[in-house]
Structures are given as structure tokens and as C-alpha cells.
PDB file of C-alpha atoms in Angstrom:
ATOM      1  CA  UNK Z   1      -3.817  49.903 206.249  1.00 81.00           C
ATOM      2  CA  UNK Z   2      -1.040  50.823 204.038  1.00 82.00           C
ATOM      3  CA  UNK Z   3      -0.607  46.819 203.441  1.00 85.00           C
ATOM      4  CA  UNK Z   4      -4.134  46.458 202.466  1.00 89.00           C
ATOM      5  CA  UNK Z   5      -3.779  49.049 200.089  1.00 89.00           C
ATOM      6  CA  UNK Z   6      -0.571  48.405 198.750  1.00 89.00           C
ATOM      7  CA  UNK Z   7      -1.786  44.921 198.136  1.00 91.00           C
ATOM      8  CA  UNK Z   8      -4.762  46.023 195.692  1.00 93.00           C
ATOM      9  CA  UNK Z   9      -2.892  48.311 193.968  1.00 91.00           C
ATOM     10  CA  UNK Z  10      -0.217  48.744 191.968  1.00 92.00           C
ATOM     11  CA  UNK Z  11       0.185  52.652 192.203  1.00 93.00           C
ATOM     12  CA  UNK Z  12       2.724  54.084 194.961  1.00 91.00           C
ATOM     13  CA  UNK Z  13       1.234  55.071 198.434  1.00 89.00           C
ATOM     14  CA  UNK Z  14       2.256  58.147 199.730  1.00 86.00           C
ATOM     15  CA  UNK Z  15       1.338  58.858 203.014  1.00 83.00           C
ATOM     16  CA  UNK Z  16       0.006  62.269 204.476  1.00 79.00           C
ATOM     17  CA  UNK Z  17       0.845  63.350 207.392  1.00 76.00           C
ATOM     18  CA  UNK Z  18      -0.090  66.605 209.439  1.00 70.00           C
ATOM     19  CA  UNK Z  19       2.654  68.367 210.840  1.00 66.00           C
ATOM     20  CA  UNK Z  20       1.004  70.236 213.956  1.00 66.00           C
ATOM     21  CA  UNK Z  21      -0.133  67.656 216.994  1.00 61.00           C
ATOM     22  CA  UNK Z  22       2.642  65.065 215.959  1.00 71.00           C
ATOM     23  CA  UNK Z  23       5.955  64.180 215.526  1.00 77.00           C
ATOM     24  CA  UNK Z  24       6.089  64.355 211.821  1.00 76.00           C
ATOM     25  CA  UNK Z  25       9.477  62.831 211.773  1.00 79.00           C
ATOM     26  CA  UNK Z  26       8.599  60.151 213.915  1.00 83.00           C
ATOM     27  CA  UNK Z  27       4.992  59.031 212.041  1.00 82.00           C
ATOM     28  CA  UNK Z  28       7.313  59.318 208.803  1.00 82.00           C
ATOM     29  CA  UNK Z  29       9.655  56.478 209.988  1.00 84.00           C
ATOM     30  CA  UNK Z  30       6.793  54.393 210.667  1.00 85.00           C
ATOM     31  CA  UNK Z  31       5.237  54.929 207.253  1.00 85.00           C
ATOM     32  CA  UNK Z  32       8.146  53.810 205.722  1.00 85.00           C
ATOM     33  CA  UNK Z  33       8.599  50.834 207.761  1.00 88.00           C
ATOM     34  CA  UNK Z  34       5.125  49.867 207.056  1.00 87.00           C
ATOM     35  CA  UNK Z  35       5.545  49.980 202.976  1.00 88.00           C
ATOM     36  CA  UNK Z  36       4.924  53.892 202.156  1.00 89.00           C
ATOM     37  CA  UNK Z  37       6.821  54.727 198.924  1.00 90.00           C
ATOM     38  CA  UNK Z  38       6.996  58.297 200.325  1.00 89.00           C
ATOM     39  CA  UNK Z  39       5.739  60.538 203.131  1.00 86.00           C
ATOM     40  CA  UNK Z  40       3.952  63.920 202.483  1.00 84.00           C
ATOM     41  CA  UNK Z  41       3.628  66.984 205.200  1.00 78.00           C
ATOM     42  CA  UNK Z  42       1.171  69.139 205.400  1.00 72.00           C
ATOM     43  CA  UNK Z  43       1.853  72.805 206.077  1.00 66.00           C
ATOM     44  CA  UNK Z  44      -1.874  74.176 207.060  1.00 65.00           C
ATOM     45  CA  UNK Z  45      -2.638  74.931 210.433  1.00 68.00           C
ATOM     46  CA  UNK Z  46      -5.716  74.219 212.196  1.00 67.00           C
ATOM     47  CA  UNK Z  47      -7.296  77.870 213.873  1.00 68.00           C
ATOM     48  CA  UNK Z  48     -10.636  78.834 215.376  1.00 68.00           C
ATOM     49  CA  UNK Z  49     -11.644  82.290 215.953  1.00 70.00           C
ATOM     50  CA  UNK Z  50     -14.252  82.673 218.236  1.00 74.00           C
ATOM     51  CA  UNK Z  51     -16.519  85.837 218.061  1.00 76.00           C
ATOM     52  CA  UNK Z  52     -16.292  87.441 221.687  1.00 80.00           C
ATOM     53  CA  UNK Z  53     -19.886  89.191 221.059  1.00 87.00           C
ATOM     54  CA  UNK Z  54     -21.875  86.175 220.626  1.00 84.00           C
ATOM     55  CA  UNK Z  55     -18.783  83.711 222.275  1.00 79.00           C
ATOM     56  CA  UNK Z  56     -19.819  81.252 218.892  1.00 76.00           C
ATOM     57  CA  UNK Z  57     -17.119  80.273 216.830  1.00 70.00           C
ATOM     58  CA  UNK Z  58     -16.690  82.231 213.464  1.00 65.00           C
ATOM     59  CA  UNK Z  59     -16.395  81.085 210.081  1.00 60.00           C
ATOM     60  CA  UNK Z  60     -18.096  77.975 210.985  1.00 53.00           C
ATOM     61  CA  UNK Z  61     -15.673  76.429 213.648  1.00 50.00           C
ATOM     62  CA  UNK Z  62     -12.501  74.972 212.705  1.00 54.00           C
ATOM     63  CA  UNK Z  63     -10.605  76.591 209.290  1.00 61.00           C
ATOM     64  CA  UNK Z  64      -6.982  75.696 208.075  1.00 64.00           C
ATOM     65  CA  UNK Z  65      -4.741  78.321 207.476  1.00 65.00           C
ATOM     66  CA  UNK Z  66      -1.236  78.354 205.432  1.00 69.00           C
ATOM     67  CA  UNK Z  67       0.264  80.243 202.535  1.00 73.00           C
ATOM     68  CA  UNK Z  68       3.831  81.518 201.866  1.00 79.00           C
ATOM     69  CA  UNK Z  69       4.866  82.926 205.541  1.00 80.00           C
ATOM     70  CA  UNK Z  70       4.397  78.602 206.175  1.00 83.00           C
ATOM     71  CA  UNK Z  71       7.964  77.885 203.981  1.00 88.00           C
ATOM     72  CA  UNK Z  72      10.314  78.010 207.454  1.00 89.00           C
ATOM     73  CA  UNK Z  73       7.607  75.609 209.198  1.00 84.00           C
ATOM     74  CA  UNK Z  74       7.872  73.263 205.944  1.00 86.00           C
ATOM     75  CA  UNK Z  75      11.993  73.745 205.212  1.00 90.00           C
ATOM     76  CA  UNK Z  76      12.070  73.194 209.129  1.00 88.00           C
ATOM     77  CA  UNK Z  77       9.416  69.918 209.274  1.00 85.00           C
ATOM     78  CA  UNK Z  78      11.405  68.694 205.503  1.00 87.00           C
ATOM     79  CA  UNK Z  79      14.909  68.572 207.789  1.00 90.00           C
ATOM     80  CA  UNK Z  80      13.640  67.261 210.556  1.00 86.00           C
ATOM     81  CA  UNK Z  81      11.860  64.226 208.768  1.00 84.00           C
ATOM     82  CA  UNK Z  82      15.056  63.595 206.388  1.00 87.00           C
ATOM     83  CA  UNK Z  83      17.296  63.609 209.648  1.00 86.00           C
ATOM     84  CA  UNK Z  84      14.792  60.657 210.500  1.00 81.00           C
ATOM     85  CA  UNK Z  85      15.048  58.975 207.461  1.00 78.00           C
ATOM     86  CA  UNK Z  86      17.306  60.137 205.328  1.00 79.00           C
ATOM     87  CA  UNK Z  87      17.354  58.695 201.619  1.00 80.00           C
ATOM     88  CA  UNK Z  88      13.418  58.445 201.864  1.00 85.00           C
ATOM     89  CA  UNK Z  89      11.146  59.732 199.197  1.00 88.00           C
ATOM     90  CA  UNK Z  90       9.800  63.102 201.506  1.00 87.00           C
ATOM     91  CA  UNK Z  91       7.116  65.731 199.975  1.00 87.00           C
ATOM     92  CA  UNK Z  92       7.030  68.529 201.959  1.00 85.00           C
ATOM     93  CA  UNK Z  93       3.729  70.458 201.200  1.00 81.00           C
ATOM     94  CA  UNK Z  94       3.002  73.839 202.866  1.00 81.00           C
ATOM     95  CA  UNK Z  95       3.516  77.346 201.797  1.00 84.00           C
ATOM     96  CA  UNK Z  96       5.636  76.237 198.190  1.00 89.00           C
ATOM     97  CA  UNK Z  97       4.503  79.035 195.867  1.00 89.00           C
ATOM     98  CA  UNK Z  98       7.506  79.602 193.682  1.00 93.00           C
ATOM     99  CA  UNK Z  99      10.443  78.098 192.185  1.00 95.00           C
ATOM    100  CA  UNK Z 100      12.914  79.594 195.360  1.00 95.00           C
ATOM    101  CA  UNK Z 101      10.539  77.895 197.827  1.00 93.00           C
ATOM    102  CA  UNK Z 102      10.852  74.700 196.092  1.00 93.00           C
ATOM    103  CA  UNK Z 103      14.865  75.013 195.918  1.00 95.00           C
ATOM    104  CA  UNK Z 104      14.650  75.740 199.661  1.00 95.00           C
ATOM    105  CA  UNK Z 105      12.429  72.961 200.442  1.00 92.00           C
ATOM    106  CA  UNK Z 106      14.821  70.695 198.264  1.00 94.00           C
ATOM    107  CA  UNK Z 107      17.886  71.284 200.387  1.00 95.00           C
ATOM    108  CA  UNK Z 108      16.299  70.653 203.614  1.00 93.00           C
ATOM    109  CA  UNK Z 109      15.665  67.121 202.546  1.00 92.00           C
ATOM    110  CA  UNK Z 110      12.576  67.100 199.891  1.00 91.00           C
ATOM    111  CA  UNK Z 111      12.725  65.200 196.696  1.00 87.00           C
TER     112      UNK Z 111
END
């Protein structure tokens, strides 16, 4: 895939990756090996909350939640992925509301 699209156009490809049910660090290598310019992590969970009155999912099933408390998970997912691949272009996403969180995410490998 990343070929393909790399091949029609001339924009960098950065790929996304989810950082619960994987091995972020891992699927990072093997983005950059297959032509990512850089690697992206997601910091939103995926929850359910069923109601136990009617035993039906609320809030329609499946919901993402994040927001600052997420910063360790991201600083945490950020050094893990650099240790990978260090010198890699890494955006860590997730939690990054303020200039401190982005210093933080910085020196645990982001660019």
C-alpha cells in the first residue's frame, strides 16, 4: 500500500498507527522499511460501556476515549518506538494539550 501511494504522489506518507492491540514499535519499523516518511501514534483508547439494566451497549457501542491523563501512555509509546528506530521521523499523538506535553513528548523520541 504505502508503495502504491507513494508512487502517485509526491506528498510524504505518514503512517498511523494505533497504539492499543499492537506493538506500536514493531508496526513502526515496518512502516519505515516499507517507504513511510514518518510514523504517527495514536493515543485514544477504544471503551464500551454496557448498560447493566437493559445489558445493550451505551453510547452506541464502541467510543474512543483520550485527553491529557493519556501523555505517560504517549511519552511511554514515543520511547518505545524511537528505541526501535531511532533517527526516524515519529509523531506521537495522544493527550498533547500544551506546550510542557509537547517538550515531554519531544524527549522521549518525537520530532
Amino acid at each position: 500500500i504505502l508503495e502504491d501511494v507513494k508512487g502517485n504522489s509526491s506528498l510524504p506518507v505518514i503512517a498511523k498507527l494505533p497504539i492499543e492491540g499492537c506493538e506500536p514499535s514493531l508496526l513502526a519499523d515496518i512502516a519505515h522499511q516499507n517507504g513511510a516518511d514518518a510514523v504517527a501514534s495514536t493515543g485514544r483508547f477504544i471503551g464500551i460501556v454496557p448498560d447493566i439494566e437493559t445489558e445493550e451497549c451505551m453510547l452506541g457501542g464502541h467510543v474512543g476515549y483520550g485527553g491529557s491523563w493519556v501523555v505517560p501512555n504517549t511519552c511511554a509509546w514515543a520511547a518505545r518506538m524511537y528505541k526501535a528506530a531511532p533517527k526516524r521521523t515519529l509523531i506521537p499523538g495522544g493527550g498533547v494539550s500544551s506546550w510542557e506535553d509537547a517538550v515531554k513528548v519531544i524527549l522521549c523520541g518525537g520530532t
